[in-house]
Coordinates of C-alpha atoms and ligand atoms in Angstrom, one line a residue:
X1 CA 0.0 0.0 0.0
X2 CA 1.6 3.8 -1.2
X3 CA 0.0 6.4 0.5
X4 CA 0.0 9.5 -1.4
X5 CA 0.0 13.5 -1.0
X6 CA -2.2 15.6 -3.9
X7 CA -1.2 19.4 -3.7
X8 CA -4.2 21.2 -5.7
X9 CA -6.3 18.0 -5.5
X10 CA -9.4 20.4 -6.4
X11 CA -7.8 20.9 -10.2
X12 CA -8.0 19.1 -12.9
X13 CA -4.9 17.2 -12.5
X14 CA -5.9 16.7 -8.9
X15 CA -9.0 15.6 -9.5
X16 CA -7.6 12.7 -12.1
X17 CA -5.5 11.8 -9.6
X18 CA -8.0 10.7 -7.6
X19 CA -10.0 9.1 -10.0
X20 CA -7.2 6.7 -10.7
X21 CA -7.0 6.3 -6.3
X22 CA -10.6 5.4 -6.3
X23 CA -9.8 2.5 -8.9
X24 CA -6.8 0.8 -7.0
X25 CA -8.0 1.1 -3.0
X26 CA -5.8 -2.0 -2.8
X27 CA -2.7 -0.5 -4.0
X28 CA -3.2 3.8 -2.8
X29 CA -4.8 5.3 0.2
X30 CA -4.7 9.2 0.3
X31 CA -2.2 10.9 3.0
X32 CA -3.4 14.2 2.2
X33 CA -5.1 16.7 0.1
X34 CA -4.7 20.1 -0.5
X35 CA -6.9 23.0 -2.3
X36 CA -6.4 26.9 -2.4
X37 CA -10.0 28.4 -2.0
X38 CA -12.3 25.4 -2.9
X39 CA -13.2 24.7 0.4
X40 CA -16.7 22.9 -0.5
X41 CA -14.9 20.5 -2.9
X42 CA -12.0 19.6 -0.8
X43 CA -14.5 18.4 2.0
X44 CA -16.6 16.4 -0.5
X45 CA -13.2 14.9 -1.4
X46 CA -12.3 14.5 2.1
X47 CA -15.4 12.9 3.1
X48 CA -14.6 9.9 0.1
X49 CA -10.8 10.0 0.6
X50 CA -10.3 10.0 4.6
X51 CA -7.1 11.8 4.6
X52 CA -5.1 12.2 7.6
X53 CA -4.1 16.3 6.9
X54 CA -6.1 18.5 4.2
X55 CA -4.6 21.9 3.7
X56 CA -6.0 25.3 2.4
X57 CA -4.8 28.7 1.5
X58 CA -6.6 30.8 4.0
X59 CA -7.5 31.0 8.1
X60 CA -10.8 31.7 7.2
X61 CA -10.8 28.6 4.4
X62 CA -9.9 26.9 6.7
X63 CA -12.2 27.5 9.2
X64 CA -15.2 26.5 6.8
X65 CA -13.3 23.5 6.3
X66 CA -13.2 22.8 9.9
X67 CA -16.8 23.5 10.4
X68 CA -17.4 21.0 7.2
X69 CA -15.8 18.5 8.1
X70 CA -16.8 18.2 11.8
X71 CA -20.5 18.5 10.5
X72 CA -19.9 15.0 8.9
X73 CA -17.7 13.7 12.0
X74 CA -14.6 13.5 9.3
X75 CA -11.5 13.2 11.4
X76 CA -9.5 14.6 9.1
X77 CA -7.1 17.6 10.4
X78 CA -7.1 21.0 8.9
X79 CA -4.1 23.1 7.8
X80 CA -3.1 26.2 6.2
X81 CA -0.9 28.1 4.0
X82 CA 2.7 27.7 2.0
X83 CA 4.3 26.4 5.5
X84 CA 1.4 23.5 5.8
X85 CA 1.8 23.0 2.2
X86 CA 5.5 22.0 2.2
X87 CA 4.5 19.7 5.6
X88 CA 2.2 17.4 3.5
X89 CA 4.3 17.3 0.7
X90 CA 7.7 15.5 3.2
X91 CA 5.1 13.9 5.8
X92 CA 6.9 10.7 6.9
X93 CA 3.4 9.4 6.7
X94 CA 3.6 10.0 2.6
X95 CA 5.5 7.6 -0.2
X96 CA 4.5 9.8 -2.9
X97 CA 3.3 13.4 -3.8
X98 CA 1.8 14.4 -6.9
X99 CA 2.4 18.2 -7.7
X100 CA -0.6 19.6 -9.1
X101 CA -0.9 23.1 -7.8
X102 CA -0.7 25.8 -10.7
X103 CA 2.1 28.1 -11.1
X104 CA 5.1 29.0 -8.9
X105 CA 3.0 28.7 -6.2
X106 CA 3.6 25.1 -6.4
X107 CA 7.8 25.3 -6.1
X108 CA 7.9 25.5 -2.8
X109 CA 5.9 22.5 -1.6
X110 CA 7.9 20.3 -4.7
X111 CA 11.4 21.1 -3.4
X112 CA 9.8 20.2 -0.4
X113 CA 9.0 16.8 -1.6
X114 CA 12.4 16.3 -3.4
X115 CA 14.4 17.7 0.1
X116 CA 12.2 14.6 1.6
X117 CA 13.6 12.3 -0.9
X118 CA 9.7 11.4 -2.2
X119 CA 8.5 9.6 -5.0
X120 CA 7.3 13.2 -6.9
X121 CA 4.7 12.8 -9.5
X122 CA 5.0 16.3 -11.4
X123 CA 2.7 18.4 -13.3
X124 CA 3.5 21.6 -11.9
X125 CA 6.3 22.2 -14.8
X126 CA 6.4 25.9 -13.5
X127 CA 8.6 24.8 -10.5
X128 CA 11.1 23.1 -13.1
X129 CA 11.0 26.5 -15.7
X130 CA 12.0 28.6 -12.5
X131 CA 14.3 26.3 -10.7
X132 CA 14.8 23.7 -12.9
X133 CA 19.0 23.2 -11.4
X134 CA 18.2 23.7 -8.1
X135 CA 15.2 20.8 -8.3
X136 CA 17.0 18.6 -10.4
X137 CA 19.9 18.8 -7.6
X138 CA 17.8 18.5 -4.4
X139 CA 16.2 15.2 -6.4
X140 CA 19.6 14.0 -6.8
X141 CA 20.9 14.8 -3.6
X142 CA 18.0 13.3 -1.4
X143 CA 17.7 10.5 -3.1
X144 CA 14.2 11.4 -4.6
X145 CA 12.7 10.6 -7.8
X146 CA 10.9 12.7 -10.2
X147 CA 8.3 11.1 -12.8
X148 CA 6.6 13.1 -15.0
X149 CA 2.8 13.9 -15.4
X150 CA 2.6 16.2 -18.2
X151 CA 1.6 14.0 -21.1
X152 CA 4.6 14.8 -23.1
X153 CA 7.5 14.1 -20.8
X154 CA 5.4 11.0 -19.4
X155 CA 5.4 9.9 -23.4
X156 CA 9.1 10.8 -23.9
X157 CA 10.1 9.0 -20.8
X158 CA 8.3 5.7 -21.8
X159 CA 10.4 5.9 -25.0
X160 CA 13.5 6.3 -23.0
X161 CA 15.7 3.8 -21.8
X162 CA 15.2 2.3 -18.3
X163 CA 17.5 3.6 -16.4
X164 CA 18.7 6.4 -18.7
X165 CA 21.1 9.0 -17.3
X166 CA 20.3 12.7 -18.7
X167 CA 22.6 11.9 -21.1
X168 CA 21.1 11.8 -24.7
X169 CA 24.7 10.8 -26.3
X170 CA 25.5 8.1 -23.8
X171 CA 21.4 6.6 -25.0
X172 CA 21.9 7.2 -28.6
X173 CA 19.4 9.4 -28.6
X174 CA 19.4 12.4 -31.2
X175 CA 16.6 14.3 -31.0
X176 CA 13.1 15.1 -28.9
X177 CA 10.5 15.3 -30.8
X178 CA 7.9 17.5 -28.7
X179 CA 4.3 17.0 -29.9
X180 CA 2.1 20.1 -30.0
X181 CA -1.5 20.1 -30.6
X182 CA -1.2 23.6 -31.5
X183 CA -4.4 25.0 -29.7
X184 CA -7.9 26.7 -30.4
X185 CA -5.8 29.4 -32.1
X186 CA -3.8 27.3 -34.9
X187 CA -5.6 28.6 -37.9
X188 CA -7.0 31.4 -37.2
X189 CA -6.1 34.6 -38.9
X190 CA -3.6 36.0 -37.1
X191 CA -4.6 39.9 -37.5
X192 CA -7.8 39.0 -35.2
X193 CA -5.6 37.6 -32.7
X194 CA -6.0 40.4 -30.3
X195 CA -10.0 39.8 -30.6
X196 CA -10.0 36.8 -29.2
X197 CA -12.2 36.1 -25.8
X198 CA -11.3 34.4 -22.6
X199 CA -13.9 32.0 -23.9
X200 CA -12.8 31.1 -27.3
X201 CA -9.1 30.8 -25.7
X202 CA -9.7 28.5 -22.7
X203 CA -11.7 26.1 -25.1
X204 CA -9.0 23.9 -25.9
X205 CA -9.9 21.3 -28.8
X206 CA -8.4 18.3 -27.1
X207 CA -7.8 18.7 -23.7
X208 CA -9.7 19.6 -20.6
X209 CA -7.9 21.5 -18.4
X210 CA -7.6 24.7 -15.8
X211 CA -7.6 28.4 -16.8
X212 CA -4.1 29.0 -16.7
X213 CA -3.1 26.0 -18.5
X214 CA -5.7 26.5 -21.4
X215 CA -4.4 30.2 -21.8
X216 CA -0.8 28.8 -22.6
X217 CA -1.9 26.4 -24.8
X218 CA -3.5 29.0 -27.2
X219 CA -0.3 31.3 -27.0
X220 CA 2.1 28.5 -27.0
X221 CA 3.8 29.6 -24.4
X222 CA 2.8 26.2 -22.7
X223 CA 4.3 23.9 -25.5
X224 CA 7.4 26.8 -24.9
X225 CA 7.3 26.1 -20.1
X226 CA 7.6 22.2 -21.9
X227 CA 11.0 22.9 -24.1
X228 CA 12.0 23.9 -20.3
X229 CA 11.0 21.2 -18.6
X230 CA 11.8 18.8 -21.2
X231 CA 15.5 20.4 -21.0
X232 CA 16.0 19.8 -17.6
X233 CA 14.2 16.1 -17.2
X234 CA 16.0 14.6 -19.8
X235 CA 19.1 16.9 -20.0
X236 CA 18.9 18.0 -23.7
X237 CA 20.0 21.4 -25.1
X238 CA 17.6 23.6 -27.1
X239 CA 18.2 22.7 -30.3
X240 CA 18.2 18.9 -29.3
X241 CA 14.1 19.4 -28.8
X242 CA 11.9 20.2 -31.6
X243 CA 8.4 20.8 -31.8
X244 CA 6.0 19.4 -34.1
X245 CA 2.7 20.8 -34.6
X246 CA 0.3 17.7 -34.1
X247 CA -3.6 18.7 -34.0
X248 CA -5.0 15.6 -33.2
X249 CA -3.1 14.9 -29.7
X250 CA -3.0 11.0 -30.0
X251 CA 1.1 11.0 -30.4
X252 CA 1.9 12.3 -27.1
X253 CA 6.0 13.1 -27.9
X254 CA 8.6 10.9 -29.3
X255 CA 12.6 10.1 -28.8
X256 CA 14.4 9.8 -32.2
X257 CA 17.7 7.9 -32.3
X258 CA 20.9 7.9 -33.3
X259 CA 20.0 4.7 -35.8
X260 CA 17.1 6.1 -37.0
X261 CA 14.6 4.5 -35.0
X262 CA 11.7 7.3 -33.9
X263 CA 9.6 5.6 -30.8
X264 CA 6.4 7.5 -30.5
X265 CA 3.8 6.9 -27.3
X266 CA 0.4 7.0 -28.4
X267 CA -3.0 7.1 -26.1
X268 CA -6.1 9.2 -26.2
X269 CA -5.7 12.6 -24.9
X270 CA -6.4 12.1 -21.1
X271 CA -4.3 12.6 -18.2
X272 CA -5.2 9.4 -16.5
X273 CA -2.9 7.8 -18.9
X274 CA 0.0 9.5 -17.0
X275 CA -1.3 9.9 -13.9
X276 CA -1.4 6.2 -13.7
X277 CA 2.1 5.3 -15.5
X278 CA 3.8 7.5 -13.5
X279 CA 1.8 5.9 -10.2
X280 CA 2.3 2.4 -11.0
X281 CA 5.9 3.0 -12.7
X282 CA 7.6 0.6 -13.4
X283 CA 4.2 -1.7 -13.2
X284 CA 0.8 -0.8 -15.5
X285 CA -2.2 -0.5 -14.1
X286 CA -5.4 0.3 -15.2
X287 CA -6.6 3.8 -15.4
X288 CA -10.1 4.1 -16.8
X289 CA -8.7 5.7 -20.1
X290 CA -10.5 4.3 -23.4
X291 CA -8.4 1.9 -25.7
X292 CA -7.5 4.1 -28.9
X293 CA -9.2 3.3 -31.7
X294 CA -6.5 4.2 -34.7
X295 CA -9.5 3.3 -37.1
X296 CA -11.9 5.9 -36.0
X297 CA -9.0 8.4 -35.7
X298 CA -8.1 8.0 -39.4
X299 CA -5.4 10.5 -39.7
X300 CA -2.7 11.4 -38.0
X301 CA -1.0 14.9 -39.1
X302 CA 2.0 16.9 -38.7
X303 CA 3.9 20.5 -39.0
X304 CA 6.0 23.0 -38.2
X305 CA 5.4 25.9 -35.2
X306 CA 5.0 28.8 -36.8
X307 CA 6.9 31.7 -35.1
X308 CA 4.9 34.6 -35.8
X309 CA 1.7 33.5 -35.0
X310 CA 3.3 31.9 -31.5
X311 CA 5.8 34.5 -30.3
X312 CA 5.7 33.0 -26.6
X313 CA 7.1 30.2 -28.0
X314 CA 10.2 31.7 -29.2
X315 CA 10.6 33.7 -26.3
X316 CA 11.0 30.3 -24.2
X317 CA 13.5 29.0 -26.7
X318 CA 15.3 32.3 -26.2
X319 CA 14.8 32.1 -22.1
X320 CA 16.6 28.5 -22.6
X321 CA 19.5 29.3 -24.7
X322 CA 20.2 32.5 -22.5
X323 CA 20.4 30.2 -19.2
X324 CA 20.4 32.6 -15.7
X325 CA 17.2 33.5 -14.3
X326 CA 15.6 34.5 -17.6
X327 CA 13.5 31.2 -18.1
X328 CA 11.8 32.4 -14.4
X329 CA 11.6 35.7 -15.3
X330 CA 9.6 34.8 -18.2
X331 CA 7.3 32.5 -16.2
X332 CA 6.1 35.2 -13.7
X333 CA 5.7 38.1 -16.7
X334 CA 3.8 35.4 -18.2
X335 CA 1.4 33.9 -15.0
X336 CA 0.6 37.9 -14.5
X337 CA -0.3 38.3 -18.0
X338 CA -2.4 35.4 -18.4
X339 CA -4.2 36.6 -14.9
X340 CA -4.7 39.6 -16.6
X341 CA -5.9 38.4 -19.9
X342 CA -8.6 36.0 -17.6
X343 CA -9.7 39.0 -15.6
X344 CA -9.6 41.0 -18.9
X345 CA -7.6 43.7 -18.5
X346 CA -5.4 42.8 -21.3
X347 CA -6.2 41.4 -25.4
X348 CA -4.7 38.3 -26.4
X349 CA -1.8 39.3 -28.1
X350 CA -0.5 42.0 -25.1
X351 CA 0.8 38.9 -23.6
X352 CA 3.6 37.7 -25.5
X353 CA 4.3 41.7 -25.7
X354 CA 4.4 41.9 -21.8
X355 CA 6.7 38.5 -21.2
X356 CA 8.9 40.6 -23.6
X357 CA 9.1 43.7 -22.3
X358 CA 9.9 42.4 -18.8
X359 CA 12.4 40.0 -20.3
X360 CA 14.4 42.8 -21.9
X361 CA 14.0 45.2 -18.9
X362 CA 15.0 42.6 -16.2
X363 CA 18.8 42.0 -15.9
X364 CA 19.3 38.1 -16.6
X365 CA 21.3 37.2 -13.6
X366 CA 22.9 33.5 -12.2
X367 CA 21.1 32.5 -8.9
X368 CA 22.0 29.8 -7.0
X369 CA 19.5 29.4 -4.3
X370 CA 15.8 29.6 -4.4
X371 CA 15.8 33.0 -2.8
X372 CA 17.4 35.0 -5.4
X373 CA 14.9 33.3 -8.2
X374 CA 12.0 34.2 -6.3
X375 CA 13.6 37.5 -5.9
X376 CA 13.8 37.7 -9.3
X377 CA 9.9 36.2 -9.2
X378 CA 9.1 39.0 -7.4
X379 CA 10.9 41.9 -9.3
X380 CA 9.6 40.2 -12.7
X381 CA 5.7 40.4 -11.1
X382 CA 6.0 43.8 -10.5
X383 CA 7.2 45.0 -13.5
X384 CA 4.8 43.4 -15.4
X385 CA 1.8 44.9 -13.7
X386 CA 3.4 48.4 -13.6
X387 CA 3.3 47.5 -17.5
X388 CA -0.5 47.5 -17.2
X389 CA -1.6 49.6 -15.1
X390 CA 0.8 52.1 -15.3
Ligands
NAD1 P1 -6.2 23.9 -12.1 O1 -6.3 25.3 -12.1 O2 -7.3 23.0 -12.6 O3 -5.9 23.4 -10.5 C1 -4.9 24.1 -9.8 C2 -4.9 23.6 -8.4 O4 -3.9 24.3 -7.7 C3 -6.2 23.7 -7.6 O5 -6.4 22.6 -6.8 C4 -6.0 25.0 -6.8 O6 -6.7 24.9 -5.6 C5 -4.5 24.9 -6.5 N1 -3.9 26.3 -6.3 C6 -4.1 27.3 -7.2 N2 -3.4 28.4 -6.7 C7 -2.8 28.0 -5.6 C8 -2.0 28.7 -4.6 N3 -1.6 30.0 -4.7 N4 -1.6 28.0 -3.5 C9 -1.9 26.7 -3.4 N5 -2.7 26.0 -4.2 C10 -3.1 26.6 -5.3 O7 -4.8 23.5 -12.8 P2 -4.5 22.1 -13.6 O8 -4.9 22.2 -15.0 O9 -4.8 20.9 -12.8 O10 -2.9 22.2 -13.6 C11 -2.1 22.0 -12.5 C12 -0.6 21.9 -12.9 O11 -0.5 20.8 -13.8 C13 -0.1 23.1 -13.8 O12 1.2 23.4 -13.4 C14 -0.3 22.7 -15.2 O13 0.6 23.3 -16.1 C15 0.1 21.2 -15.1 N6 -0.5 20.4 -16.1 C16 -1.8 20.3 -16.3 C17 -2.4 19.5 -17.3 C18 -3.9 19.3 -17.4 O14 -4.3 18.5 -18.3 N7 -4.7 20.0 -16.7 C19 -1.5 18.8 -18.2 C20 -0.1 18.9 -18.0 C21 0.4 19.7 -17.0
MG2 MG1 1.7 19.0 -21.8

């Protein structure tokens, strides 16, 4: 029996997560469960779940907790805030924590986790753009492990080696091959860009997911966090991953080799799939996903990105190559402009402008502790909302 801890168990990672836990009470049982404001959610969850610690953002969240769950005689205690956060994420009582919470609000609670030498299941691919050394080094140096959730990675690290190093040379590997579905926005004409509604741009064609998520999938600037994460998970350069437009999201990424060979991981577009690899690794287990049916799917396509209409993607190669702080630098300009796209005080196209006007006004600087990134977190967040609202 693994007993694990979901931070942002309310989401829609979260909530996966859990829909795999209910299908395998043999193998998981749920440590703890966390949620920022959802408070009526959480203690539905908490009622189905038992966990022993739940944790939310507030006092006063967590006082309606309290009062929820004690209405139900739910023994489950109540926590909250960053501090609680990080607690249920390197609980002795946990084996494994998945990292679900949205944004760097989630790095904390992760390094957490890998300073705890846990089994870390991670979706929050913020915490590696920002601090992708100084994770991949507390990992290594705790003796933690770090499996990923986000459908590429989990694809690419099914069609890597077991055991395989960071080393693409020493694996004959040549290339990563980074599927992209390309978004709600792939075809569009671009000169109406700026017109486009919160509505039309969190309606993603294959994938349900949050808010934030959904906005960087129709910039691209989410396929651009991946070229991130993808460089620090499998340690290989920038111009080692390339992306390939893929609309209809049933090639989830692929490893080319030094032979020739191209090994592709194929599924239908549903977290579940990684959720549960990642779980179970190295066993399978079931995780409610439907088999694929190639025949129905007909087609399978594929192109190149396309710069200009997807700036933010470029802007993430460019945070890469520079190295420094710049790749967190672009992640807060770009969490405040989607905020401010959502709560629309901005168009659509005024967030790639922002991330780059705070990435050329903001020094790129080395940082070797978490403090000077979130520093630089901090500095970057500013700027970006002096930008708009001056
Ligand atoms: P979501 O918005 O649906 O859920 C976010 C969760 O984080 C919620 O439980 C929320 O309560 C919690 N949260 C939000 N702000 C918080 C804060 N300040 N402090 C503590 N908790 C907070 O997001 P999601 O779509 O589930 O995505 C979660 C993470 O997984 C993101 O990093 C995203 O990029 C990544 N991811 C998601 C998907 C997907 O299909 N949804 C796929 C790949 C990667
Ligand atoms: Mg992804």
């Amino acid at each position: 029996m693994q007993s694990i801890s979901i931070l942002g168990s309310t989401g829609s990672i979260g909530v996966s997560t859990l829909d795999v836990v209910a299908r395998h009470p043999d193998r998981y049982r749920v440590h703890a469960l966390s949620a920022h404001a959802r408070v009526a959610e959480l203690a539905q969850q908490c009622e189905r779940f038992r966990p022993q610690v739940a944790v939310v953002g507030s006092a006063t969240a967590a006082a309606e907790l309290e009062a929820l769950l004690r209405a139900k005689d739910i023994a489950t205690d109540v926590a909250y805030g960053p501090e609680a956060l990080c607690a249920i994420a390197s609980a002795e009582g946990c084996d494994m924590v998945m990292a679900a919470i949205v944004g760097a609000a989630g790095l904390a609670s992760t390094l957490a986790a890998a300073k705890a030498g846990k089994k870390i299941l991670l979706a929050n691919k913020e915490a590696l753009v920002i601090s992708g050394q100084l994770l991949m080094d507390a990992v290594a140096a705790h003796g933690a492990s770090l499996l990923p959730i986000d459908s590429e990675h989990n694809a690419i690290f099914q069609c890597l080696p077991a055991g395989y190093t960071r080393s693409m040379p020493a694996h004959g590997v040549e290339k990563i091959l980074l599927t992209a579905s390309g978004g709600p926005f792939l075809t569009r004409d671009v000169a109406t860009l700026n017109d486009v509604t919160v509505e039309e741009a969190v309606a993603h064609p294959k994938w349900v997911m949050g808010r934030k998520i959904s906005v960087d999938s129709a910039t691209m600037m989410n396929k651009g966090l991946e070229v991130i994460e993808a460089h620090w998970l499998f340690g290989a350069p920038a111009d080692k991953i390339e992306v390939v437009i893929h609309p209809q999201s049933v090639i989830h990424s692929m490893v080319s080799y030094a032979d020739g060979s191209v090994l592709a991981q194929l599924g239908n577009p549903d977290m579940r799939t990684p959720i549960a690899n990642a779980m179970a690794y190295p066993e399978r287990i079931a995780s409610g996903v439907a088999p694929l049916d190639l025949a129905q799917i007909a087609q399978l396509s594929f192109s190149q990105p396309d710069f200009d209409r997807f700036p933010c993607l470029k802007l993430a190669y460019d945070a890469l190559r520079a190295g420094g702080t710049l790749a967190a630098i672009l992640n807060a300009a770009n969490e405040v402009a989607v905020q401010a796209f959502l709560d629309r005080r901005i168009g659509f196209r005024m967030i790639d402008q922002l991330i780059q006007r705070v990435m050329s006004a903001i020094p790129n600087r080395q940082a070797s502790d978490i403090g000077a990134l979130l520093a630089e977190d901090v500095e970057a967040r500013a700027h970006a909302e002096a930008l708009i609202s001056p």
